[in-house]
Amino acid sequence: LTVEMVFQLFDDGLECRVAMVDITSRKQAEVALQKSEENFRTVADFTYDMEYWRLADGRLFYVSPSCERITGYAAREFLEDAGLLVRIVHPEDREMFERHIKQHEEGPAEVDQHEIEFRIQTRSGEDRWIGHTCQEVVGRDGKSLGRRASNRDITTSKRSQFAMEQAKSLLAATLESTADGLLVADGHGKVVSLNQRFLELWRISPELAASRDDEKLLQHVLGQLAKPSAFLANVRELYADPSAESFDELGFVDGRVFERYSRPQWLAGKIVGRVWSFRDVTERRRLEAQNRALQKSESLGRMAGAIAHHFNNQLAVVIGNLDLLISNPTRKEELAECLSEAMSAARKAAEMSGQMLTYLGLTHGQREPRNLAELCRNQLPQILTAIPKTVSLKTDLAEPGPVIEANGSQLMQVITSLLTNAWEACGKERGHINLTVKTVRSIPGTNRFPVEWQPKDTTYACLEVSDTGSGIAAGDIEKVFDPFYSSKFVGRGLGLAVVVGIAREHGGCVAVESEPGRGSVFRVFFPLTEEATPQKPVAMPPTRKASGGGTVLVVEDEELVAKLVTRVLQRAGYRVIVAKDGVEGVELAQQHEGEICLAVLDLVMPRMDGWGTLAALRKLRPGIPVILCSGYDEVHAMAGEHAEQPQAFLGKPYTIEALMKAVHQAVPQVL
């Protein structure tokens, strides 16, 4: 017990009264506070956060040393001036902080713990973010001993959070402003997010987008595609191989065209989903098609004019010489010369038409394994005689050379055309040409023709011709492969156009490197073959002509051609009956059943073509010998599935010798 003495002064003297007051509970509270403070200090003195104890009367009972690291102010400054705790709070957050304090001082008792975030201004003026947590301290008697508070510096995490939010905001703005429609799906294919452009491109209503019904969304998408099954197959392949990327085009039933790109979405080194982007390229494709049509029209116009020029030149020789003979039949001395020149011009015209078919990829020819380097060496003597003396030629031909499955005469065309183009590019100046044969695995992707050609993962034979000539402007590289295009001559010819045609037919391509004034490099690539180069065939002695006999049915819609064939066969001893088309030919065959020993059929005819006529004749007489004639290449003409096949094929135009060789092949005779 503590004795409390009370003194009271009266008029009649001094009175002393002693009172005894029990303050045990207060002393116990002070002891508890002291012990609690000691326990709190033991931990708080070493904490990284700023800890303090605020008494119910507003005074600060304890402030941890870490306050100086966070605020720049020492602990004693807070203990001496409790108002500093409020003054360091950022002006914009101070009202919130004071409201928080008042809430706990005057609020309901059940408000035990509270967390807030606010900014402070340090002694140096720096703004820092604080994560504040406070909790009431209650003594053993249940009375409040004040509140403890913990203040953590969360500036770094807050800045990271702001940066992330800004990045998300920027990303969202970017996604919404892009011209591509974007769809993000998780690893199982479930849609995670769509941008507005995606909804517009795929014409998806806000209601369907908000429903998040992936099945309905998929059906809506598939309903617009021209080939929905191919789209689904590609999606399955991509989810079967999560790391794969895909780029292709989607065609729509309404004619629209989208470019589609799909790539995996990575997070912390793992694939967590897939991003799909769609771009509407309908208008671009339309403009590209229009541009190609204009270029094609320009090319066709140039080609038609050049063909007319070349053919008219040759026809002028043929017609002029024949007219000369007709108008002067008595001048026998000119007969042989005129006929020879007319024949030469006709052969040049035929050669030109053959080159056009080669350019179009319609002449395959017989192929066999050929050593590309050996073929170049064999061709060199003939080439060297044509090269101007101002141009030097160096060769680097691999030994053993690469073997390709090819037509020998067409390969020689390629070699001759490339070298001719090279020395013409050098002009009258001194120049150098390099001819190289090698094998490669890497093929350039730019200035490669045909443009649709794609290399396989294999080794290719490479025929390379480089020159030090004038070079080619970037805009003209594609044009040099157009028929009759040239920057030097008008209607130059089909050389480089034929090179592309031959490369295409052999499963290869042509690549070009060139700059104006720095020469050009042309490379032709052919796939290798594992077959060995065949031995040269042993020359067979010439066969003797045999006399004919029997009736030949000639079915030809060109009257002059039919007359020519008739004359040749009649001279060989055959009787000839002629039909102008297949229907008439079958009727004549029925009328002369048992007489016809051979049928010569044109491929392209009105009413019934050569294949139809052949089948009809074989029904009348199984096994009847047939020669099929066409202006198309043999491989092209004979393509397709046909139950009946001819004994021989004869390409137009043909000579008397070629016609009789086909006759003897179709109707074997004892010589």
PDB file of C-alpha atoms in Angstrom, residues 429-529:
ATOM      1  CA  GLU A 429      34.750  -4.065-123.258  1.00  0.00           C
ATOM      2  CA  ARG A 430      37.233  -6.637-122.001  1.00  0.00           C
ATOM      3  CA  GLY A 431      35.492  -9.056-119.682  1.00  0.00           C
ATOM      4  CA  HIS A 432      35.858 -12.240-117.708  1.00  0.00           C
ATOM      5  CA  ILE A 433      33.509 -15.203-117.368  1.00  0.00           C
ATOM      6  CA  ASN A 434      33.758 -17.996-114.803  1.00  0.00           C
ATOM      7  CA  LEU A 435      32.012 -21.334-115.368  1.00  0.00           C
ATOM      8  CA  THR A 436      31.731 -23.457-112.212  1.00  0.00           C
ATOM      9  CA  VAL A 437      30.105 -26.794-111.421  1.00  0.00           C
ATOM     10  CA  LYS A 438      29.776 -27.811-107.752  1.00  0.00           C
ATOM     11  CA  THR A 439      27.388 -29.252-105.180  1.00  0.00           C
ATOM     12  CA  VAL A 440      25.603 -27.134-102.556  1.00  0.00           C
ATOM     13  CA  ARG A 441      23.046 -27.497 -99.764  1.00  0.00           C
ATOM     14  CA  SER A 442      22.146 -23.840 -99.250  1.00  0.00           C
ATOM     15  CA  ILE A 443      20.163 -22.061-101.978  1.00  0.00           C
ATOM     16  CA  PRO A 444      19.541 -18.270-101.918  1.00  0.00           C
ATOM     17  CA  GLY A 445      15.994 -17.231-101.094  1.00  0.00           C
ATOM     18  CA  THR A 446      16.017 -13.925-102.998  1.00  0.00           C
ATOM     19  CA  ASN A 447      15.842 -13.427-106.771  1.00  0.00           C
ATOM     20  CA  ARG A 448      15.001 -17.110-107.177  1.00  0.00           C
ATOM     21  CA  PHE A 449      12.912 -18.380-110.088  1.00  0.00           C
ATOM     22  CA  PRO A 450      10.334 -19.826-110.445  1.00  0.00           C
ATOM     23  CA  VAL A 451       9.193 -17.748-107.468  1.00  0.00           C
ATOM     24  CA  GLU A 452       6.968 -20.534-106.129  1.00  0.00           C
ATOM     25  CA  TRP A 453       9.846 -23.059-106.013  1.00  0.00           C
ATOM     26  CA  GLN A 454      10.935 -24.249-102.554  1.00  0.00           C
ATOM     27  CA  PRO A 455      14.173 -26.170-101.822  1.00  0.00           C
ATOM     28  CA  LYS A 456      14.214 -29.537-100.098  1.00  0.00           C
ATOM     29  CA  ASP A 457      16.614 -30.587 -97.385  1.00  0.00           C
ATOM     30  CA  THR A 458      19.029 -32.240 -99.779  1.00  0.00           C
ATOM     31  CA  THR A 459      22.146 -31.597-101.879  1.00  0.00           C
ATOM     32  CA  TYR A 460      21.866 -29.919-105.284  1.00  0.00           C
ATOM     33  CA  ALA A 461      24.132 -29.699-108.295  1.00  0.00           C
ATOM     34  CA  CYS A 462      24.967 -26.070-109.085  1.00  0.00           C
ATOM     35  CA  LEU A 463      25.882 -24.705-112.513  1.00  0.00           C
ATOM     36  CA  GLU A 464      27.272 -21.194-111.927  1.00  0.00           C
ATOM     37  CA  VAL A 465      28.155 -18.598-114.572  1.00  0.00           C
ATOM     38  CA  SER A 466      29.525 -15.229-113.411  1.00  0.00           C
ATOM     39  CA  ASP A 467      30.587 -12.279-115.545  1.00  0.00           C
ATOM     40  CA  THR A 468      32.141  -8.830-115.183  1.00  0.00           C
ATOM     41  CA  GLY A 469      29.571  -7.241-117.461  1.00  0.00           C
ATOM     42  CA  SER A 470      27.168  -4.343-117.099  1.00  0.00           C
ATOM     43  CA  GLY A 471      25.016  -5.949-114.409  1.00  0.00           C
ATOM     44  CA  ILE A 472      21.258  -5.771-113.947  1.00  0.00           C
ATOM     45  CA  ALA A 473      19.158  -3.212-112.072  1.00  0.00           C
ATOM     46  CA  ALA A 474      17.166  -4.640-109.157  1.00  0.00           C
ATOM     47  CA  GLY A 475      13.851  -3.841-110.841  1.00  0.00           C
ATOM     48  CA  ASP A 476      14.852  -5.674-114.026  1.00  0.00           C
ATOM     49  CA  ILE A 477      16.096  -8.966-112.545  1.00  0.00           C
ATOM     50  CA  GLU A 478      12.686 -10.634-112.755  1.00  0.00           C
ATOM     51  CA  LYS A 479      12.107  -9.302-116.271  1.00  0.00           C
ATOM     52  CA  VAL A 480      15.249 -10.899-117.741  1.00  0.00           C
ATOM     53  CA  PHE A 481      13.476 -14.258-117.597  1.00  0.00           C
ATOM     54  CA  ASP A 482      10.527 -13.007-119.643  1.00  0.00           C
ATOM     55  CA  PRO A 483      10.498 -14.219-123.252  1.00  0.00           C
ATOM     56  CA  PHE A 484      12.197 -11.788-125.620  1.00  0.00           C
ATOM     57  CA  TYR A 485      13.060  -9.272-122.902  1.00  0.00           C
ATOM     58  CA  SER A 486      16.388  -7.494-123.188  1.00  0.00           C
ATOM     59  CA  SER A 487      17.804  -4.122-122.185  1.00  0.00           C
ATOM     60  CA  LYS A 488      20.224  -4.318-125.142  1.00  0.00           C
ATOM     61  CA  PHE A 489      18.174  -5.574-128.069  1.00  0.00           C
ATOM     62  CA  VAL A 490      14.588  -5.556-129.250  1.00  0.00           C
ATOM     63  CA  GLY A 491      13.048  -9.034-129.302  1.00  0.00           C
ATOM     64  CA  ARG A 492      16.371 -10.613-128.260  1.00  0.00           C
ATOM     65  CA  GLY A 493      15.122 -14.168-127.835  1.00  0.00           C
ATOM     66  CA  LEU A 494      14.173 -16.938-125.438  1.00  0.00           C
ATOM     67  CA  GLY A 495      17.580 -17.821-123.930  1.00  0.00           C
ATOM     68  CA  LEU A 496      17.059 -17.079-120.223  1.00  0.00           C
ATOM     69  CA  ALA A 497      13.333 -17.815-120.390  1.00  0.00           C
ATOM     70  CA  VAL A 498      14.179 -21.316-121.641  1.00  0.00           C
ATOM     71  CA  VAL A 499      16.729 -21.726-118.819  1.00  0.00           C
ATOM     72  CA  VAL A 500      13.975 -21.194-116.217  1.00  0.00           C
ATOM     73  CA  GLY A 501      11.638 -23.539-118.084  1.00  0.00           C
ATOM     74  CA  ILE A 502      14.259 -26.311-118.186  1.00  0.00           C
ATOM     75  CA  ALA A 503      15.187 -25.793-114.523  1.00  0.00           C
ATOM     76  CA  ARG A 504      11.510 -25.994-113.551  1.00  0.00           C
ATOM     77  CA  GLU A 505      10.976 -29.231-115.471  1.00  0.00           C
ATOM     78  CA  HIS A 506      14.034 -30.781-113.805  1.00  0.00           C
ATOM     79  CA  GLY A 507      12.812 -29.915-110.295  1.00  0.00           C
ATOM     80  CA  GLY A 508      15.314 -27.092-109.878  1.00  0.00           C
ATOM     81  CA  CYS A 509      15.522 -23.321-109.985  1.00  0.00           C
ATOM     82  CA  VAL A 510      17.609 -20.339-111.097  1.00  0.00           C
ATOM     83  CA  ALA A 511      19.035 -17.716-108.704  1.00  0.00           C
ATOM     84  CA  VAL A 512      20.557 -14.371-109.682  1.00  0.00           C
ATOM     85  CA  GLU A 513      22.933 -11.919-108.005  1.00  0.00           C
ATOM     86  CA  SER A 514      23.647  -8.686-109.836  1.00  0.00           C
ATOM     87  CA  GLU A 515      24.293  -4.965-109.462  1.00  0.00           C
ATOM     88  CA  PRO A 516      24.615  -2.372-112.219  1.00  0.00           C
ATOM     89  CA  GLY A 517      28.272  -1.984-113.175  1.00  0.00           C
ATOM     90  CA  ARG A 518      29.408  -4.954-111.056  1.00  0.00           C
ATOM     91  CA  GLY A 519      28.484  -7.927-113.203  1.00  0.00           C
ATOM     92  CA  SER A 520      26.109 -10.815-112.591  1.00  0.00           C
ATOM     93  CA  VAL A 521      26.090 -14.345-111.209  1.00  0.00           C
ATOM     94  CA  PHE A 522      23.555 -16.864-112.531  1.00  0.00           C
ATOM     95  CA  ARG A 523      23.210 -20.158-110.666  1.00  0.00           C
ATOM     96  CA  VAL A 524      21.083 -23.075-111.861  1.00  0.00           C
ATOM     97  CA  PHE A 525      20.318 -25.769-109.280  1.00  0.00           C
ATOM     98  CA  PHE A 526      19.354 -29.365-110.112  1.00  0.00           C
ATOM     99  CA  PRO A 527      18.526 -32.162-107.645  1.00  0.00           C
ATOM    100  CA  LEU A 528      21.133 -34.931-107.593  1.00  0.00           C
ATOM    101  CA  THR A 529      20.415 -38.524-108.551  1.00  0.00           C
TER     102      THR A 529
END
